[in-house]
């Protein structure tokens, strides 16, 4: 009994020091599944178990204040506005958060955010405000391809092909449940597949096949380009993960959904179009 209690205490201490992964079910909730905003369409955001957010394009409008208070860390794939804008609105609610909210991103991403979005001119710089010692947002640099413990999860940032420095994030729980979120990416993920082994893949498609050349030139995917990446995935990993498509422009929702359906049929695998409020439990 005593040994059991001692082991339990040790486990708790290790968890608190971030040495162990938490055993969690990995409930993945899509808060923003679009690259633009309209009624019922929000910009890129995913929430894991209510505490870990991936991108901040549609966080605050999707969550009550008490739900926002439970979010302990935000991982940013890159600096683009549709992925980072809610750092400002989260900061504005910061006085009600129990602790500073941790923002993890590449150093290049933080550099742009600090000079453009959190520059203290557009609004308060919440990474220094109300004080440098205890700001509402605390910035943390994340290194690509170095597994890191964040809030009890193992997080791996994997570089992807976009118009600015960008990473996708693999998030793994203590039970070995794993998901990979690409953020914005163009074609050329073959290398990426060697580093990840997710059960769930949330990947972008930013327009229909007729815009393929343009999408490719600005570091995005069409349904047909997604097909090529998924074929590469199955060649490397010998399986298909469950696939959820995100980052669809509201204006092209119907076209993209139709084309994705055809691709799922061709590949004989499940591909869903993500939507606000979608919950996937691994
Ligand atoms: Zn982008
Ligand atoms: Zn984007």
PDB file of N, CA and C in Angstrom, residues 161-240:
ATOM      1  N   UNK A 161       6.046  22.395 -46.364  1.00  0.00           N
ATOM      2  CA  UNK A 161       6.352  23.293 -47.485  1.00  0.00           C
ATOM      3  C   UNK A 161       5.292  24.381 -47.604  1.00  0.00           C
ATOM      4  N   UNK A 162       5.605  25.595 -47.185  1.00  0.00           N
ATOM      5  CA  UNK A 162       4.637  26.682 -47.318  1.00  0.00           C
ATOM      6  C   UNK A 162       5.397  27.935 -47.769  1.00  0.00           C
ATOM      7  N   UNK A 163       4.674  29.022 -47.951  1.00  0.00           N
ATOM      8  CA  UNK A 163       5.326  30.232 -48.471  1.00  0.00           C
ATOM      9  C   UNK A 163       6.183  30.926 -47.407  1.00  0.00           C
ATOM     10  N   UNK A 164       5.987  30.599 -46.138  1.00  0.00           N
ATOM     11  CA  UNK A 164       6.828  31.127 -45.040  1.00  0.00           C
ATOM     12  C   UNK A 164       7.207  29.949 -44.154  1.00  0.00           C
ATOM     13  N   UNK A 165       8.182  30.154 -43.244  1.00  0.00           N
ATOM     14  CA  UNK A 165       8.626  29.065 -42.366  1.00  0.00           C
ATOM     15  C   UNK A 165       7.426  28.474 -41.622  1.00  0.00           C
ATOM     16  N   UNK A 166       7.217  27.167 -41.788  1.00  0.00           N
ATOM     17  CA  UNK A 166       6.024  26.517 -41.218  1.00  0.00           C
ATOM     18  C   UNK A 166       6.346  25.109 -40.761  1.00  0.00           C
ATOM     19  N   UNK A 167       5.639  24.693 -39.738  1.00  0.00           N
ATOM     20  CA  UNK A 167       5.742  23.305 -39.278  1.00  0.00           C
ATOM     21  C   UNK A 167       4.337  22.735 -39.107  1.00  0.00           C
ATOM     22  N   UNK A 168       4.267  21.407 -39.189  1.00  0.00           N
ATOM     23  CA  UNK A 168       3.073  20.698 -38.747  1.00  0.00           C
ATOM     24  C   UNK A 168       3.400  20.142 -37.367  1.00  0.00           C
ATOM     25  N   UNK A 169       2.376  19.758 -36.610  1.00  0.00           N
ATOM     26  CA  UNK A 169       2.625  19.222 -35.267  1.00  0.00           C
ATOM     27  C   UNK A 169       2.049  17.820 -35.137  1.00  0.00           C
ATOM     28  N   UNK A 170       2.911  16.888 -34.684  1.00  0.00           N
ATOM     29  CA  UNK A 170       2.397  15.596 -34.238  1.00  0.00           C
ATOM     30  C   UNK A 170       2.242  15.683 -32.721  1.00  0.00           C
ATOM     31  N   UNK A 171       1.062  15.322 -32.230  1.00  0.00           N
ATOM     32  CA  UNK A 171       0.790  15.335 -30.795  1.00  0.00           C
ATOM     33  C   UNK A 171       0.472  13.901 -30.375  1.00  0.00           C
ATOM     34  N   UNK A 172       1.209  13.414 -29.373  1.00  0.00           N
ATOM     35  CA  UNK A 172       1.052  12.030 -28.926  1.00  0.00           C
ATOM     36  C   UNK A 172       0.752  12.012 -27.434  1.00  0.00           C
ATOM     37  N   UNK A 173      -0.223  11.206 -27.035  1.00  0.00           N
ATOM     38  CA  UNK A 173      -0.569  11.117 -25.616  1.00  0.00           C
ATOM     39  C   UNK A 173       0.173   9.951 -24.982  1.00  0.00           C
ATOM     40  N   UNK A 174       0.078   9.833 -23.652  1.00  0.00           N
ATOM     41  CA  UNK A 174       0.744   8.758 -22.914  1.00  0.00           C
ATOM     42  C   UNK A 174       0.293   7.382 -23.342  1.00  0.00           C
ATOM     43  N   UNK A 175      -0.902   7.270 -23.892  1.00  0.00           N
ATOM     44  CA  UNK A 175      -1.411   5.966 -24.351  1.00  0.00           C
ATOM     45  C   UNK A 175      -0.925   5.628 -25.751  1.00  0.00           C
ATOM     46  N   UNK A 176      -0.130   6.531 -26.331  1.00  0.00           N
ATOM     47  CA  UNK A 176       0.370   6.300 -27.684  1.00  0.00           C
ATOM     48  C   UNK A 176      -0.616   6.726 -28.763  1.00  0.00           C
ATOM     49  N   UNK A 177      -1.703   7.422 -28.390  1.00  0.00           N
ATOM     50  CA  UNK A 177      -2.626   7.964 -29.396  1.00  0.00           C
ATOM     51  C   UNK A 177      -1.945   9.168 -30.039  1.00  0.00           C
ATOM     52  N   UNK A 178      -2.093   9.264 -31.340  1.00  0.00           N
ATOM     53  CA  UNK A 178      -1.304  10.269 -32.034  1.00  0.00           C
ATOM     54  C   UNK A 178      -2.064  10.911 -33.191  1.00  0.00           C
ATOM     55  N   UNK A 179      -1.925  12.227 -33.314  1.00  0.00           N
ATOM     56  CA  UNK A 179      -2.510  12.922 -34.460  1.00  0.00           C
ATOM     57  C   UNK A 179      -1.472  13.867 -35.059  1.00  0.00           C
ATOM     58  N   UNK A 180      -1.604  14.122 -36.357  1.00  0.00           N
ATOM     59  CA  UNK A 180      -0.701  15.065 -37.016  1.00  0.00           C
ATOM     60  C   UNK A 180      -1.535  16.122 -37.723  1.00  0.00           C
ATOM     61  N   UNK A 181      -1.201  17.372 -37.428  1.00  0.00           N
ATOM     62  CA  UNK A 181      -1.906  18.521 -38.015  1.00  0.00           C
ATOM     63  C   UNK A 181      -0.888  19.270 -38.862  1.00  0.00           C
ATOM     64  N   UNK A 182      -1.170  19.395 -40.154  1.00  0.00           N
ATOM     65  CA  UNK A 182      -0.137  19.982 -41.036  1.00  0.00           C
ATOM     66  C   UNK A 182      -0.094  21.503 -40.978  1.00  0.00           C
ATOM     67  N   UNK A 183      -1.212  22.163 -40.568  1.00  0.00           N
ATOM     68  CA  UNK A 183      -1.281  23.602 -40.813  1.00  0.00           C
ATOM     69  C   UNK A 183      -1.270  23.806 -42.318  1.00  0.00           C
ATOM     70  N   UNK A 184      -0.748  24.939 -42.793  1.00  0.00           N
ATOM     71  CA  UNK A 184      -0.701  25.196 -44.240  1.00  0.00           C
ATOM     72  C   UNK A 184       0.506  24.487 -44.850  1.00  0.00           C
ATOM     73  N   UNK A 185       0.257  23.797 -45.935  1.00  0.00           N
ATOM     74  CA  UNK A 185       1.371  23.129 -46.614  1.00  0.00           C
ATOM     75  C   UNK A 185       1.075  22.971 -48.100  1.00  0.00           C
ATOM     76  N   UNK A 186       2.131  23.025 -48.876  1.00  0.00           N
ATOM     77  CA  UNK A 186       2.040  22.678 -50.286  1.00  0.00           C
ATOM     78  C   UNK A 186       2.501  21.252 -50.467  1.00  0.00           C
ATOM     79  N   UNK A 187       2.677  20.818 -51.731  1.00  0.00           N
ATOM     80  CA  UNK A 187       3.145  19.461 -51.992  1.00  0.00           C
ATOM     81  C   UNK A 187       4.582  19.266 -51.512  1.00  0.00           C
ATOM     82  N   UNK A 188       4.967  18.002 -51.328  1.00  0.00           N
ATOM     83  CA  UNK A 188       6.354  17.688 -50.948  1.00  0.00           C
ATOM     84  C   UNK A 188       6.475  17.241 -49.506  1.00  0.00           C
ATOM     85  N   UNK A 189       5.472  16.454 -49.048  1.00  0.00           N
ATOM     86  CA  UNK A 189       5.487  16.016 -47.649  1.00  0.00           C
ATOM     87  C   UNK A 189       6.177  14.660 -47.453  1.00  0.00           C
ATOM     88  N   UNK A 190       6.764  14.122 -48.526  1.00  0.00           N
ATOM     89  CA  UNK A 190       7.333  12.767 -48.445  1.00  0.00           C
ATOM     90  C   UNK A 190       8.287  12.617 -47.257  1.00  0.00           C
ATOM     91  N   UNK A 191       9.155  13.603 -47.047  1.00  0.00           N
ATOM     92  CA  UNK A 191      10.109  13.539 -45.929  1.00  0.00           C
ATOM     93  C   UNK A 191       9.394  13.507 -44.591  1.00  0.00           C
ATOM     94  N   UNK A 192       8.382  14.334 -44.539  1.00  0.00           N
ATOM     95  CA  UNK A 192       7.584  14.477 -43.326  1.00  0.00           C
ATOM     96  C   UNK A 192       7.044  13.141 -42.829  1.00  0.00           C
ATOM     97  N   UNK A 193       6.593  12.308 -43.774  1.00  0.00           N
ATOM     98  CA  UNK A 193       5.948  11.038 -43.385  1.00  0.00           C
ATOM     99  C   UNK A 193       6.910  10.105 -42.670  1.00  0.00           C
ATOM    100  N   UNK A 194       8.206  10.311 -42.848  1.00  0.00           N
ATOM    101  CA  UNK A 194       9.169   9.448 -42.148  1.00  0.00           C
ATOM    102  C   UNK A 194       9.198   9.740 -40.648  1.00  0.00           C
ATOM    103  N   UNK A 195       8.777  10.935 -40.253  1.00  0.00           N
ATOM    104  CA  UNK A 195       8.889  11.332 -38.839  1.00  0.00           C
ATOM    105  C   UNK A 195       7.619  11.105 -38.034  1.00  0.00           C
ATOM    106  N   UNK A 196       6.502  10.864 -38.721  1.00  0.00           N
ATOM    107  CA  UNK A 196       5.231  10.793 -37.995  1.00  0.00           C
ATOM    108  C   UNK A 196       4.533   9.450 -38.260  1.00  0.00           C
ATOM    109  N   UNK A 197       3.647   9.075 -37.364  1.00  0.00           N
ATOM    110  CA  UNK A 197       2.853   7.850 -37.542  1.00  0.00           C
ATOM    111  C   UNK A 197       1.495   8.051 -36.874  1.00  0.00           C
ATOM    112  N   UNK A 198       0.715   8.989 -37.414  1.00  0.00           N
ATOM    113  CA  UNK A 198      -0.531   9.345 -36.729  1.00  0.00           C
ATOM    114  C   UNK A 198      -1.689   8.411 -37.058  1.00  0.00           C
ATOM    115  N   UNK A 199      -2.644   8.327 -36.113  1.00  0.00           N
ATOM    116  CA  UNK A 199      -3.902   7.639 -36.419  1.00  0.00           C
ATOM    117  C   UNK A 199      -4.852   8.603 -37.126  1.00  0.00           C
ATOM    118  N   UNK A 200      -4.663   9.887 -36.829  1.00  0.00           N
ATOM    119  CA  UNK A 200      -5.500  10.930 -37.438  1.00  0.00           C
ATOM    120  C   UNK A 200      -4.611  11.973 -38.102  1.00  0.00           C
ATOM    121  N   UNK A 201      -4.943  12.308 -39.343  1.00  0.00           N
ATOM    122  CA  UNK A 201      -4.209  13.345 -40.073  1.00  0.00           C
ATOM    123  C   UNK A 201      -5.179  14.474 -40.413  1.00  0.00           C
ATOM    124  N   UNK A 202      -4.905  15.657 -39.878  1.00  0.00           N
ATOM    125  CA  UNK A 202      -5.696  16.833 -40.271  1.00  0.00           C
ATOM    126  C   UNK A 202      -4.824  17.625 -41.227  1.00  0.00           C
ATOM    127  N   UNK A 203      -5.274  17.738 -42.458  1.00  0.00           N
ATOM    128  CA  UNK A 203      -4.417  18.299 -43.516  1.00  0.00           C
ATOM    129  C   UNK A 203      -5.209  19.339 -44.298  1.00  0.00           C
ATOM    130  N   UNK A 204      -4.498  20.284 -44.829  1.00  0.00           N
ATOM    131  CA  UNK A 204      -5.177  21.372 -45.527  1.00  0.00           C
ATOM    132  C   UNK A 204      -5.522  21.046 -46.978  1.00  0.00           C
ATOM    133  N   UNK A 205      -6.611  21.640 -47.463  1.00  0.00           N
ATOM    134  CA  UNK A 205      -6.890  21.752 -48.905  1.00  0.00           C
ATOM    135  C   UNK A 205      -7.453  23.156 -49.064  1.00  0.00           C
ATOM    136  N   UNK A 206      -6.760  23.985 -49.857  1.00  0.00           N
ATOM    137  CA  UNK A 206      -7.109  25.412 -49.881  1.00  0.00           C
ATOM    138  C   UNK A 206      -7.862  25.860 -51.121  1.00  0.00           C
ATOM    139  N   UNK A 207      -8.369  24.901 -51.902  1.00  0.00           N
ATOM    140  CA  UNK A 207      -9.148  25.275 -53.078  1.00  0.00           C
ATOM    141  C   UNK A 207      -9.379  24.073 -53.965  1.00  0.00           C
ATOM    142  N   UNK A 208     -10.178  24.248 -55.031  1.00  0.00           N
ATOM    143  CA  UNK A 208     -10.510  23.131 -55.919  1.00  0.00           C
ATOM    144  C   UNK A 208      -9.388  22.842 -56.923  1.00  0.00           C
ATOM    145  N   UNK A 209      -9.533  21.733 -57.638  1.00  0.00           N
ATOM    146  CA  UNK A 209      -8.499  21.317 -58.600  1.00  0.00           C
ATOM    147  C   UNK A 209      -8.251  22.343 -59.703  1.00  0.00           C
ATOM    148  N   UNK A 210      -9.281  23.106 -60.087  1.00  0.00           N
ATOM    149  CA  UNK A 210      -9.078  24.083 -61.178  1.00  0.00           C
ATOM    150  C   UNK A 210      -8.068  25.169 -60.772  1.00  0.00           C
ATOM    151  N   UNK A 211      -7.848  25.364 -59.478  1.00  0.00           N
ATOM    152  CA  UNK A 211      -6.871  26.374 -59.013  1.00  0.00           C
ATOM    153  C   UNK A 211      -5.529  25.747 -58.644  1.00  0.00           C
ATOM    154  N   UNK A 212      -5.328  24.506 -59.074  1.00  0.00           N
ATOM    155  CA  UNK A 212      -4.165  23.747 -58.607  1.00  0.00           C
ATOM    156  C   UNK A 212      -2.814  24.442 -58.814  1.00  0.00           C
ATOM    157  N   UNK A 213      -2.595  25.013 -60.015  1.00  0.00           N
ATOM    158  CA  UNK A 213      -1.291  25.635 -60.281  1.00  0.00           C
ATOM    159  C   UNK A 213      -1.043  26.800 -59.341  1.00  0.00           C
ATOM    160  N   UNK A 214      -2.079  27.619 -59.159  1.00  0.00           N
ATOM    161  CA  UNK A 214      -1.941  28.761 -58.244  1.00  0.00           C
ATOM    162  C   UNK A 214      -1.684  28.267 -56.816  1.00  0.00           C
ATOM    163  N   UNK A 215      -2.476  27.276 -56.378  1.00  0.00           N
ATOM    164  CA  UNK A 215      -2.335  26.777 -54.995  1.00  0.00           C
ATOM    165  C   UNK A 215      -0.917  26.254 -54.759  1.00  0.00           C
ATOM    166  N   UNK A 216      -0.425  25.515 -55.744  1.00  0.00           N
ATOM    167  CA  UNK A 216       0.926  24.951 -55.640  1.00  0.00           C
ATOM    168  C   UNK A 216       1.959  26.075 -55.514  1.00  0.00           C
ATOM    169  N   UNK A 217       1.762  27.152 -56.290  1.00  0.00           N
ATOM    170  CA  UNK A 217       2.751  28.240 -56.314  1.00  0.00           C
ATOM    171  C   UNK A 217       2.792  29.024 -54.994  1.00  0.00           C
ATOM    172  N   UNK A 218       1.704  28.950 -54.208  1.00  0.00           N
ATOM    173  CA  UNK A 218       1.713  29.693 -52.933  1.00  0.00           C
ATOM    174  C   UNK A 218       1.756  28.747 -51.722  1.00  0.00           C
ATOM    175  N   UNK A 219       2.122  27.468 -51.984  1.00  0.00           N
ATOM    176  CA  UNK A 219       2.324  26.542 -50.867  1.00  0.00           C
ATOM    177  C   UNK A 219       1.035  26.039 -50.254  1.00  0.00           C
ATOM    178  N   UNK A 220       0.116  25.580 -51.118  1.00  0.00           N
ATOM    179  CA  UNK A 220      -1.123  24.981 -50.625  1.00  0.00           C
ATOM    180  C   UNK A 220      -1.444  23.728 -51.443  1.00  0.00           C
ATOM    181  N   UNK A 221      -2.469  23.001 -51.017  1.00  0.00           N
ATOM    182  CA  UNK A 221      -2.883  21.771 -51.701  1.00  0.00           C
ATOM    183  C   UNK A 221      -4.275  21.901 -52.305  1.00  0.00           C
ATOM    184  N   UNK A 222      -4.452  21.233 -53.437  1.00  0.00           N
ATOM    185  CA  UNK A 222      -5.780  21.010 -54.018  1.00  0.00           C
ATOM    186  C   UNK A 222      -6.155  19.563 -53.679  1.00  0.00           C
ATOM    187  N   UNK A 223      -7.387  19.125 -53.942  1.00  0.00           N
ATOM    188  CA  UNK A 223      -7.731  17.722 -53.688  1.00  0.00           C
ATOM    189  C   UNK A 223      -6.802  16.746 -54.439  1.00  0.00           C
ATOM    190  N   UNK A 224      -6.503  17.060 -55.712  1.00  0.00           N
ATOM    191  CA  UNK A 224      -5.643  16.165 -56.488  1.00  0.00           C
ATOM    192  C   UNK A 224      -4.218  16.110 -55.890  1.00  0.00           C
ATOM    193  N   UNK A 225      -3.720  17.256 -55.449  1.00  0.00           N
ATOM    194  CA  UNK A 225      -2.388  17.275 -54.814  1.00  0.00           C
ATOM    195  C   UNK A 225      -2.423  16.514 -53.483  1.00  0.00           C
ATOM    196  N   UNK A 226      -3.535  16.607 -52.770  1.00  0.00           N
ATOM    197  CA  UNK A 226      -3.676  15.841 -51.520  1.00  0.00           C
ATOM    198  C   UNK A 226      -3.587  14.349 -51.825  1.00  0.00           C
ATOM    199  N   UNK A 227      -4.239  13.948 -52.930  1.00  0.00           N
ATOM    200  CA  UNK A 227      -4.205  12.520 -53.288  1.00  0.00           C
ATOM    201  C   UNK A 227      -2.758  12.034 -53.433  1.00  0.00           C
ATOM    202  N   UNK A 228      -1.940  12.844 -54.132  1.00  0.00           N
ATOM    203  CA  UNK A 228      -0.538  12.443 -54.334  1.00  0.00           C
ATOM    204  C   UNK A 228       0.191  12.313 -53.004  1.00  0.00           C
ATOM    205  N   UNK A 229      -0.083  13.228 -52.068  1.00  0.00           N
ATOM    206  CA  UNK A 229       0.587  13.181 -50.752  1.00  0.00           C
ATOM    207  C   UNK A 229       0.135  11.953 -49.961  1.00  0.00           C
ATOM    208  N   UNK A 230      -1.155  11.604 -50.093  1.00  0.00           N
ATOM    209  CA  UNK A 230      -1.656  10.439 -49.346  1.00  0.00           C
ATOM    210  C   UNK A 230      -1.102   9.135 -49.924  1.00  0.00           C
ATOM    211  N   UNK A 231      -0.934   9.113 -51.246  1.00  0.00           N
ATOM    212  CA  UNK A 231      -0.330   7.921 -51.863  1.00  0.00           C
ATOM    213  C   UNK A 231       1.095   7.753 -51.327  1.00  0.00           C
ATOM    214  N   UNK A 232       1.823   8.876 -51.245  1.00  0.00           N
ATOM    215  CA  UNK A 232       3.194   8.831 -50.695  1.00  0.00           C
ATOM    216  C   UNK A 232       3.159   8.344 -49.244  1.00  0.00           C
ATOM    217  N   UNK A 233       2.181   8.838 -48.486  1.00  0.00           N
ATOM    218  CA  UNK A 233       2.061   8.425 -47.077  1.00  0.00           C
ATOM    219  C   UNK A 233       1.922   6.905 -47.002  1.00  0.00           C
ATOM    220  N   UNK A 234       1.008   6.366 -47.815  1.00  0.00           N
ATOM    221  CA  UNK A 234       0.774   4.920 -47.709  1.00  0.00           C
ATOM    222  C   UNK A 234       1.965   4.126 -48.239  1.00  0.00           C
ATOM    223  N   UNK A 235       2.729   4.686 -49.195  1.00  0.00           N
ATOM    224  CA  UNK A 235       3.953   4.007 -49.650  1.00  0.00           C
ATOM    225  C   UNK A 235       4.990   3.937 -48.532  1.00  0.00           C
ATOM    226  N   UNK A 236       5.095   5.043 -47.768  1.00  0.00           N
ATOM    227  CA  UNK A 236       6.100   5.099 -46.697  1.00  0.00           C
ATOM    228  C   UNK A 236       5.633   4.315 -45.469  1.00  0.00           C
ATOM    229  N   UNK A 237       4.360   4.506 -45.077  1.00  0.00           N
ATOM    230  CA  UNK A 237       3.899   3.956 -43.789  1.00  0.00           C
ATOM    231  C   UNK A 237       3.126   2.648 -43.920  1.00  0.00           C
ATOM    232  N   UNK A 238       2.689   2.307 -45.123  1.00  0.00           N
ATOM    233  CA  UNK A 238       1.937   1.063 -45.349  1.00  0.00           C
ATOM    234  C   UNK A 238       0.552   1.074 -44.695  1.00  0.00           C
ATOM    235  N   UNK A 239       0.005   2.239 -44.473  1.00  0.00           N
ATOM    236  CA  UNK A 239      -1.394   2.338 -44.042  1.00  0.00           C
ATOM    237  C   UNK A 239      -1.900   3.732 -44.379  1.00  0.00           C
ATOM    238  N   UNK A 240      -3.224   3.899 -44.322  1.00  0.00           N
ATOM    239  CA  UNK A 240      -3.817   5.236 -44.411  1.00  0.00           C
ATOM    240  C   UNK A 240      -4.323   5.616 -43.030  1.00  0.00           C
TER     241      UNK A 240
END
